[in-house]
mmCIF file of C-alpha atoms in Angstrom:
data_model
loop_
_atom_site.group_PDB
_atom_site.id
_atom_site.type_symbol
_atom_site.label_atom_id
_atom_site.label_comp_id
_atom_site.label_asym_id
_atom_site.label_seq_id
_atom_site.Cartn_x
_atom_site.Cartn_y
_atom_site.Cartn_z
ATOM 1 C CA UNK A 1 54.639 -51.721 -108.816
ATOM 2 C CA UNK A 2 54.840 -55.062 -110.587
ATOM 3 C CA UNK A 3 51.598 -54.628 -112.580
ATOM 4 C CA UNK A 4 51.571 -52.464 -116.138
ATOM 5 C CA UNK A 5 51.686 -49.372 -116.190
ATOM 6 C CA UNK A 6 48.710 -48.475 -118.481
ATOM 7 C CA UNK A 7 46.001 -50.108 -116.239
ATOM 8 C CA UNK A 8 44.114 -46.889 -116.566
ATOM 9 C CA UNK A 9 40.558 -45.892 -117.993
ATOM 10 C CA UNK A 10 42.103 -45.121 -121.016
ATOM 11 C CA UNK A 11 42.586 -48.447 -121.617
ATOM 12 C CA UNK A 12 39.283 -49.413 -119.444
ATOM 13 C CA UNK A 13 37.501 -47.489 -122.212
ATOM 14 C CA UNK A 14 39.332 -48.321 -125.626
ATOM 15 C CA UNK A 15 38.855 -52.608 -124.142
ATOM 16 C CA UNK A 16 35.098 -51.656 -123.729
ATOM 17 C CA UNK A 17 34.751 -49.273 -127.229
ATOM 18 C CA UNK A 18 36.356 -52.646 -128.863
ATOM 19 C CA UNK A 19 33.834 -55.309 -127.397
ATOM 20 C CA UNK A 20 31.128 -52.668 -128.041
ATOM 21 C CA UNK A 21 32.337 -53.090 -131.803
ATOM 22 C CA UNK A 22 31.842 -56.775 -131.674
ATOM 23 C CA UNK A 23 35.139 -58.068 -130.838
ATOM 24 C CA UNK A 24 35.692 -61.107 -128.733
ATOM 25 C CA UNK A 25 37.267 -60.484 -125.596
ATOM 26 C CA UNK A 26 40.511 -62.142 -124.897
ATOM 27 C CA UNK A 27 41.834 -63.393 -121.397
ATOM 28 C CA UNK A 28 45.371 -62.394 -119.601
ATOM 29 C CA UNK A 29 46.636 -63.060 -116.055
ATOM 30 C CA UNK A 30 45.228 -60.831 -113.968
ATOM 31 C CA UNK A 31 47.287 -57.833 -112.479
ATOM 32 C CA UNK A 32 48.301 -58.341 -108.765
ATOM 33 C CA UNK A 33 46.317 -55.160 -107.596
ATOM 34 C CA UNK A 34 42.962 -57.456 -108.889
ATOM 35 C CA UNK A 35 43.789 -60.689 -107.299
ATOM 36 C CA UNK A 36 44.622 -59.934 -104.006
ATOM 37 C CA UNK A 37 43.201 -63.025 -102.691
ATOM 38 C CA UNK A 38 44.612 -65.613 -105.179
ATOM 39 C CA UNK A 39 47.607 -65.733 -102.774
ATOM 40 C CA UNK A 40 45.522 -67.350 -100.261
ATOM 41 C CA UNK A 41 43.389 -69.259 -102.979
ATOM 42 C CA UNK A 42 46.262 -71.362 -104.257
ATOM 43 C CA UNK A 43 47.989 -72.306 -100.959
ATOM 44 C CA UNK A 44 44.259 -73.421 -99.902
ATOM 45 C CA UNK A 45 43.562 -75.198 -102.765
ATOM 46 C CA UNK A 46 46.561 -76.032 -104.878
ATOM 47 C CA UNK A 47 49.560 -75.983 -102.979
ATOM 48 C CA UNK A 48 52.748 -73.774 -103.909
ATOM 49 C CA UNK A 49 54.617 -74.011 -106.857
ATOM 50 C CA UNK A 50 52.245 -73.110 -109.447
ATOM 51 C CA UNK A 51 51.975 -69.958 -111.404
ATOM 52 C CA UNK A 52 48.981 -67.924 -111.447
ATOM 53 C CA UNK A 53 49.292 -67.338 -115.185
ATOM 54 C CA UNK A 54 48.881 -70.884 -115.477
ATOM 55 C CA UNK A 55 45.852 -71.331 -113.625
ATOM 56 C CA UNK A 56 43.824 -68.079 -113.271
ATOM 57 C CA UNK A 57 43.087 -66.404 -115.943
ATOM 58 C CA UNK A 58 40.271 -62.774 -116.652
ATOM 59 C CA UNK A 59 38.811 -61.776 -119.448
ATOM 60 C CA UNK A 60 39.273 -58.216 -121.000
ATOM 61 C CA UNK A 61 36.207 -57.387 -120.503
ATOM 62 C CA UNK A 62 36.350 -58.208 -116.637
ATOM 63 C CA UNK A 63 39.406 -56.633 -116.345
ATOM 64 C CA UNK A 64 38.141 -52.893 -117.744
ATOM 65 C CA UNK A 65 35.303 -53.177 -115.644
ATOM 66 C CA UNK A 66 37.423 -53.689 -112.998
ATOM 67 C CA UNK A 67 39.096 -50.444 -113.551
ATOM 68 C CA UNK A 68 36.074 -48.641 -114.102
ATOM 69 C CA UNK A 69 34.894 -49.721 -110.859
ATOM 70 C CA UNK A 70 37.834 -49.108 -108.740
ATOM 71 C CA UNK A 71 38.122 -45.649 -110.070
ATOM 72 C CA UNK A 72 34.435 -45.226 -108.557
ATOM 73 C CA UNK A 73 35.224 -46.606 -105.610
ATOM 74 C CA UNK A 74 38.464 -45.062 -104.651
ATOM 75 C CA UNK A 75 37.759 -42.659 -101.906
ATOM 76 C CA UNK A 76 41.778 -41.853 -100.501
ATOM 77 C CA UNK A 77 45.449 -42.656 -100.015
ATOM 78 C CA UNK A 78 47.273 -41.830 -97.225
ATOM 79 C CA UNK A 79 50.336 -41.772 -96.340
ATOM 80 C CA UNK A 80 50.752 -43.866 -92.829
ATOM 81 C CA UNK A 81 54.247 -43.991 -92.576
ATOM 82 C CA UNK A 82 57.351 -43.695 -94.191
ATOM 83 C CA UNK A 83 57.050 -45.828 -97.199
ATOM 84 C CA UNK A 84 53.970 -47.133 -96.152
ATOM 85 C CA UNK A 85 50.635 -45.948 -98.092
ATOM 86 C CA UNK A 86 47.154 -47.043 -97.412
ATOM 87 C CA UNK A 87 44.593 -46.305 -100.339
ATOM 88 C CA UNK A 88 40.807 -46.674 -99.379
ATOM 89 C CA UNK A 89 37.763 -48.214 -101.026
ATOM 90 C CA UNK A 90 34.126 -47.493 -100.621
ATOM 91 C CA UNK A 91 31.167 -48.577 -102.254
ATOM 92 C CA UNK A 92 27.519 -48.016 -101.121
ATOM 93 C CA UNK A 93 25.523 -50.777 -102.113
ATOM 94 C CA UNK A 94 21.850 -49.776 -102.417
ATOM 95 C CA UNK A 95 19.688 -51.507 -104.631
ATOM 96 C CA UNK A 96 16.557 -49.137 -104.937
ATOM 97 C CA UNK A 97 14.800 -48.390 -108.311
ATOM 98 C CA UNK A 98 13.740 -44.888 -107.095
ATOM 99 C CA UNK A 99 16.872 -43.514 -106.656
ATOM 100 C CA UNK A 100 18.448 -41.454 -109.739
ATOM 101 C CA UNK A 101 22.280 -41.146 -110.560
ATOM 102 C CA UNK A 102 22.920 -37.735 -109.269
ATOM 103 C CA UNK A 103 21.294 -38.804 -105.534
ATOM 104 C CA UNK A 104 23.663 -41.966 -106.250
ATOM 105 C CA UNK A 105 26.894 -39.932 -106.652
ATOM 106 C CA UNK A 106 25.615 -37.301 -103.656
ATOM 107 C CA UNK A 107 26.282 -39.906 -101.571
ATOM 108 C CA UNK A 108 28.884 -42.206 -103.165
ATOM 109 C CA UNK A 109 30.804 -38.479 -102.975
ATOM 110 C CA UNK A 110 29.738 -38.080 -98.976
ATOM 111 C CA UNK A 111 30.305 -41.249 -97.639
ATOM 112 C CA UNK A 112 33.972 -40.986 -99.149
ATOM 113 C CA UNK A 113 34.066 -37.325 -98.056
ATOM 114 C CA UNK A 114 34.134 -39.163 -94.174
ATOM 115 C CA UNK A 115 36.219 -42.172 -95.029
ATOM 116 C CA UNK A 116 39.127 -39.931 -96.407
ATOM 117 C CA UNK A 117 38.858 -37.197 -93.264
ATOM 118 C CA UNK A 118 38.720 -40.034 -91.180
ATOM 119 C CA UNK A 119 41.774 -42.083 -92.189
ATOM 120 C CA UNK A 120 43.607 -39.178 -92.201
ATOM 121 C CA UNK A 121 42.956 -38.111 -88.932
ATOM 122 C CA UNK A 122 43.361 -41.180 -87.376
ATOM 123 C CA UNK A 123 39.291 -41.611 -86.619
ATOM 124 C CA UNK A 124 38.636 -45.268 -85.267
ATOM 125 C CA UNK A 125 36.005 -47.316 -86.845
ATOM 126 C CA UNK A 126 32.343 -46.115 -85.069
ATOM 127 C CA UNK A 127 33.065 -42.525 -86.691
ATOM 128 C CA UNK A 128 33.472 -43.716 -89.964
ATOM 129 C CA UNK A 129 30.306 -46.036 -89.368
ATOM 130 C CA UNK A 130 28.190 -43.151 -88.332
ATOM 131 C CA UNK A 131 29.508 -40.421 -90.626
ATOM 132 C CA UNK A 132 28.937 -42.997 -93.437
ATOM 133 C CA UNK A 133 24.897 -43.321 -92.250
ATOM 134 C CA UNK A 134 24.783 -39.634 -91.836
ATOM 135 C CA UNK A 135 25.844 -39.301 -95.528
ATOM 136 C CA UNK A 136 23.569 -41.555 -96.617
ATOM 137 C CA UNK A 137 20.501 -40.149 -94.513
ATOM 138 C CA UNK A 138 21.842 -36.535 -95.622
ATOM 139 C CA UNK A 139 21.673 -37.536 -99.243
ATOM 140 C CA UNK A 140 18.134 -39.559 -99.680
ATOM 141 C CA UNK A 141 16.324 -37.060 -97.562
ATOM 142 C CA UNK A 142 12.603 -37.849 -97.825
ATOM 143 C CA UNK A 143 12.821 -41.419 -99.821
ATOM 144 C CA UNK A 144 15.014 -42.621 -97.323
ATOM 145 C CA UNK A 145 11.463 -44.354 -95.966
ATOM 146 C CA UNK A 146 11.229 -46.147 -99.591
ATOM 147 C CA UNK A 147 14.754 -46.954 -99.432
ATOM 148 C CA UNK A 148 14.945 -48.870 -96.107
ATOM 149 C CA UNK A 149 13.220 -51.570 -97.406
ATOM 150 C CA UNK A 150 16.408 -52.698 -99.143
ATOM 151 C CA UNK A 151 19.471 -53.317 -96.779
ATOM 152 C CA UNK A 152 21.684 -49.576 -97.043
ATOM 153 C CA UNK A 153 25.460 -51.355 -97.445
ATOM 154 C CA UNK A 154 28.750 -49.713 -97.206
ATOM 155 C CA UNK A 155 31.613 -52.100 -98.367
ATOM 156 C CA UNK A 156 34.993 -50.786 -97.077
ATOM 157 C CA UNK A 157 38.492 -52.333 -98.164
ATOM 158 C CA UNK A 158 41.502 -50.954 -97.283
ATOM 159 C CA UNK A 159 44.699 -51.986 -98.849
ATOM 160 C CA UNK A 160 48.444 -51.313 -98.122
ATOM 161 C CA UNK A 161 51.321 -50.339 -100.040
ATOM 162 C CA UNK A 162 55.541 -50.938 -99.200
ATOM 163 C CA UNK A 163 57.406 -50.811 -101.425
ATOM 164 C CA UNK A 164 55.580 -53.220 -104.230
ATOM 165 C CA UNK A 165 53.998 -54.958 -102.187
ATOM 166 C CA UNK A 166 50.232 -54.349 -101.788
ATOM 167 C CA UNK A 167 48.235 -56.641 -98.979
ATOM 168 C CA UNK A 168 44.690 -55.819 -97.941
ATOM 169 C CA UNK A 169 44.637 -54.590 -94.799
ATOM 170 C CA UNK A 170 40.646 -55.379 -93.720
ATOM 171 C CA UNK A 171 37.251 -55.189 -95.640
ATOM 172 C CA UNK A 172 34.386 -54.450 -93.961
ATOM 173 C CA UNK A 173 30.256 -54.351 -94.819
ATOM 174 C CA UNK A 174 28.332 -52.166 -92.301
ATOM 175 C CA UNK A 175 24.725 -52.374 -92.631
ATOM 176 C CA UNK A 176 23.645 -48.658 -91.943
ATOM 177 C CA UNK A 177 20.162 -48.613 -92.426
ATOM 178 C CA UNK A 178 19.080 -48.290 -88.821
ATOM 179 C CA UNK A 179 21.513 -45.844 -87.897
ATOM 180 C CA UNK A 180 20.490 -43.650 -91.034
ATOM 181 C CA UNK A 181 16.972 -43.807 -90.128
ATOM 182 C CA UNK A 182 17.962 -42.933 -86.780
ATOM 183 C CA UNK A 183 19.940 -40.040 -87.402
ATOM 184 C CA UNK A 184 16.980 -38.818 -90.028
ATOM 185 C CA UNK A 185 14.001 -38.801 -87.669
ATOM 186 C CA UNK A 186 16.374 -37.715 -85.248
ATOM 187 C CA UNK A 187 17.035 -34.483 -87.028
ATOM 188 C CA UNK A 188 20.682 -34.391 -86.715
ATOM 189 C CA UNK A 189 21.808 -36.312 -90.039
ATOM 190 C CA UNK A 190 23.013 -33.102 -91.415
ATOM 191 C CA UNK A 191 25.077 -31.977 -88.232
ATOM 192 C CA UNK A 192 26.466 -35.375 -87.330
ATOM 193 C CA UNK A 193 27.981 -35.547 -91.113
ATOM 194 C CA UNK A 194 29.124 -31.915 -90.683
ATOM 195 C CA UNK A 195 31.064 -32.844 -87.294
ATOM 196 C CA UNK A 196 32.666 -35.853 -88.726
ATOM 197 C CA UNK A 197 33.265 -34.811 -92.475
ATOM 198 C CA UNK A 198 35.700 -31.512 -90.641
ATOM 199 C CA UNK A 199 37.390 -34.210 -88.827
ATOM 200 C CA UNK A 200 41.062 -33.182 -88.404
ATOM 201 C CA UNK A 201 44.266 -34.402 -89.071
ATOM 202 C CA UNK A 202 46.346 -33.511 -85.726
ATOM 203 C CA UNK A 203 45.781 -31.567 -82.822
ATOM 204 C CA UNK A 204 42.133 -30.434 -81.879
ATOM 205 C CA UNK A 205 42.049 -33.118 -79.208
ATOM 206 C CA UNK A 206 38.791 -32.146 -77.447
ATOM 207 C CA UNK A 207 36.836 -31.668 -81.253
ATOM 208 C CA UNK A 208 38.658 -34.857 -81.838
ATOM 209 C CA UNK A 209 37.805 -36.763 -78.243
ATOM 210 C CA UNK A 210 33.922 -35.471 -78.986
ATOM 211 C CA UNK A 211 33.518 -36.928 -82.639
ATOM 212 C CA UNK A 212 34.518 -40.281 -81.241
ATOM 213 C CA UNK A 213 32.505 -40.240 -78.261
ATOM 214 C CA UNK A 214 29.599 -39.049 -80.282
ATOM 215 C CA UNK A 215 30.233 -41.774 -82.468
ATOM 216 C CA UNK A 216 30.177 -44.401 -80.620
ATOM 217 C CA UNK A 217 27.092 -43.236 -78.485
ATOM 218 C CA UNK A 218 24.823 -42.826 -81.135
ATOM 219 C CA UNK A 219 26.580 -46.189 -82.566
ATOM 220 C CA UNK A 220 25.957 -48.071 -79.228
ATOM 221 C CA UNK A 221 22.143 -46.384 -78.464
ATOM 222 C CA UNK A 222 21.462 -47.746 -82.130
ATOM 223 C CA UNK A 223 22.554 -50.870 -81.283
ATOM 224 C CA UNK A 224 21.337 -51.302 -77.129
ATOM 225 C CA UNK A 225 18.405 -48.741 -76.894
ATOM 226 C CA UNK A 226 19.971 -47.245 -74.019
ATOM 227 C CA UNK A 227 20.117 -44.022 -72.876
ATOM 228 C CA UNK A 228 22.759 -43.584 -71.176
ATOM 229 C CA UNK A 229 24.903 -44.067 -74.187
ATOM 230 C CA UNK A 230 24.373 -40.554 -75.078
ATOM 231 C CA UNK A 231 25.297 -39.128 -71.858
ATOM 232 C CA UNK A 232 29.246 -38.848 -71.960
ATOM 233 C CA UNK A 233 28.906 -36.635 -75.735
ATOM 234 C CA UNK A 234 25.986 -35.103 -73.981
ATOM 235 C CA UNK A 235 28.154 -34.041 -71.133
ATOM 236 C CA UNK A 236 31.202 -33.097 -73.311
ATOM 237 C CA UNK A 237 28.934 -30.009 -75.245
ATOM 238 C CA UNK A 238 29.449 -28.715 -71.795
ATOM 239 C CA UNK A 239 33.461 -28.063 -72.102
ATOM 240 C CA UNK A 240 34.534 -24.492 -73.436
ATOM 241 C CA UNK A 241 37.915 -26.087 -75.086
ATOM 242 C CA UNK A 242 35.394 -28.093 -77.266
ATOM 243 C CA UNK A 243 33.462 -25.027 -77.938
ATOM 244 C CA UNK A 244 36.727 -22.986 -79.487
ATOM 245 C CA UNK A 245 38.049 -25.680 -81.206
ATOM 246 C CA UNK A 246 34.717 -26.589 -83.136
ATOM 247 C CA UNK A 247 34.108 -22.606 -83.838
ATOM 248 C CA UNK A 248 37.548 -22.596 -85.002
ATOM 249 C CA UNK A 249 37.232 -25.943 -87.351
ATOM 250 C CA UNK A 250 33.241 -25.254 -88.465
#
């Protein structure tokens, strides 16, 4: 609420068209929403009493970057409570020369697809983690063996909003290469994103109770080799309730 009011990719673009041109780039203070940590930074390193504008300072051409990437990146905002908002971030980090933009944005698009259903419904962390490796899987299909040789990365930061005041909330990395290739020669990278991307917002307990404990199985089996990790979602195809509510939901 404190920051302009034109920090948009309008401006992102006309700063960029301008350097592009040859113009030097100047340097400003930069906006709260982009310095989330300088907070910390100062009363670290330079006590209180100072003025970020006196000390930290961006260049323009940092600054419409910045916007171009957050407008990537920005996969939801929720409402959490009343006057509280939550806004999501997610970036898949891949570095891979074989992959082309529109397998890029397929699953940019898919792993935000189950970070938004998921923060709206409530969804703890594992089915976020596993959604976010089915989307990947999903998306790379058959070079997903030429694309495990570089670390798959999913950078999460949540930030939230009362009032004016914005505070980061967590940031996460998850490293979902081994659960991707697990769900792909599993067969089920497809069906595990469809279950979690239909994830809903209330009710639905047993469709709700199943995605988690699916989750979390396949989450733990990844990360134990144990079998019996699978058993309690194995078990749960078993209930009738689930069986409604997922024909109803899917």
């Amino acid at each position: 609420g404190n920051d302009p009011k034109n920090l948009t990719l309008k401006l992102a673009r006309e700063l960029l068209e301008r350097l592009a041109a040859g113009q030097r780039p100047g340097s400003l203070t930069p906006p709260s929403a982009l310095s989330l940590d300088f907070a910390e930074f100062t009363r670290v390193n330079m006590g209180g009493g100072r003025a970020k504008r006196d000390v930290f300072r961006m260049g323009e051409d940092v600054l419409a970057l910045s916007l171009v990437g957050a407008y990537l990146i920005g996969a939801y905002r929720v409402q959490v409570e009343e006057n509280r908002w939550e806004y999501g971030y997610v970036l898949v980090n891949v570095r891979s020369p074989v992959l082309t933009t529109p397998i890029l944005d397929e699953m940019q698009a898919g792993v935000h697809v189950v970070a938004r259903r998921v923060a709206e419904g409530g969804g703890g962390v594992f089915p976020m983690l596993v959604g976010a490796a089915a989307a990947v899987a999903r998306a790379l299909r058959g070079q997903l063996r030429e694309v495990v040789r570089s670390p798959l990365v999913v950078e999460y930061l949540r930030l939230t909003q009362t009032g004016k005041k914005v505070m980061a909330k967590g940031f996460d990395i998850f490293d979902v290469t081994g659960l991707a290739v697990l769900l792909r020669r599993g067969g089920i990278a497809g069906t595990v994103y469809q279950l979690v991307r239909n994830f809903p917002r209330e009710g639905y307990n047993n469709y709700r109770g199943f995605v988690q404990r699916l989750s979390e199985g396949l989450a733990k089996y990844h990360m134990y080799r144990r079998p019996e990790h699978l058993y309690a979602p194995l078990r749960a195809l078993c209930s009738q309730d689930l069986h409604a509510e997922a024909f109803e939901l899917l």
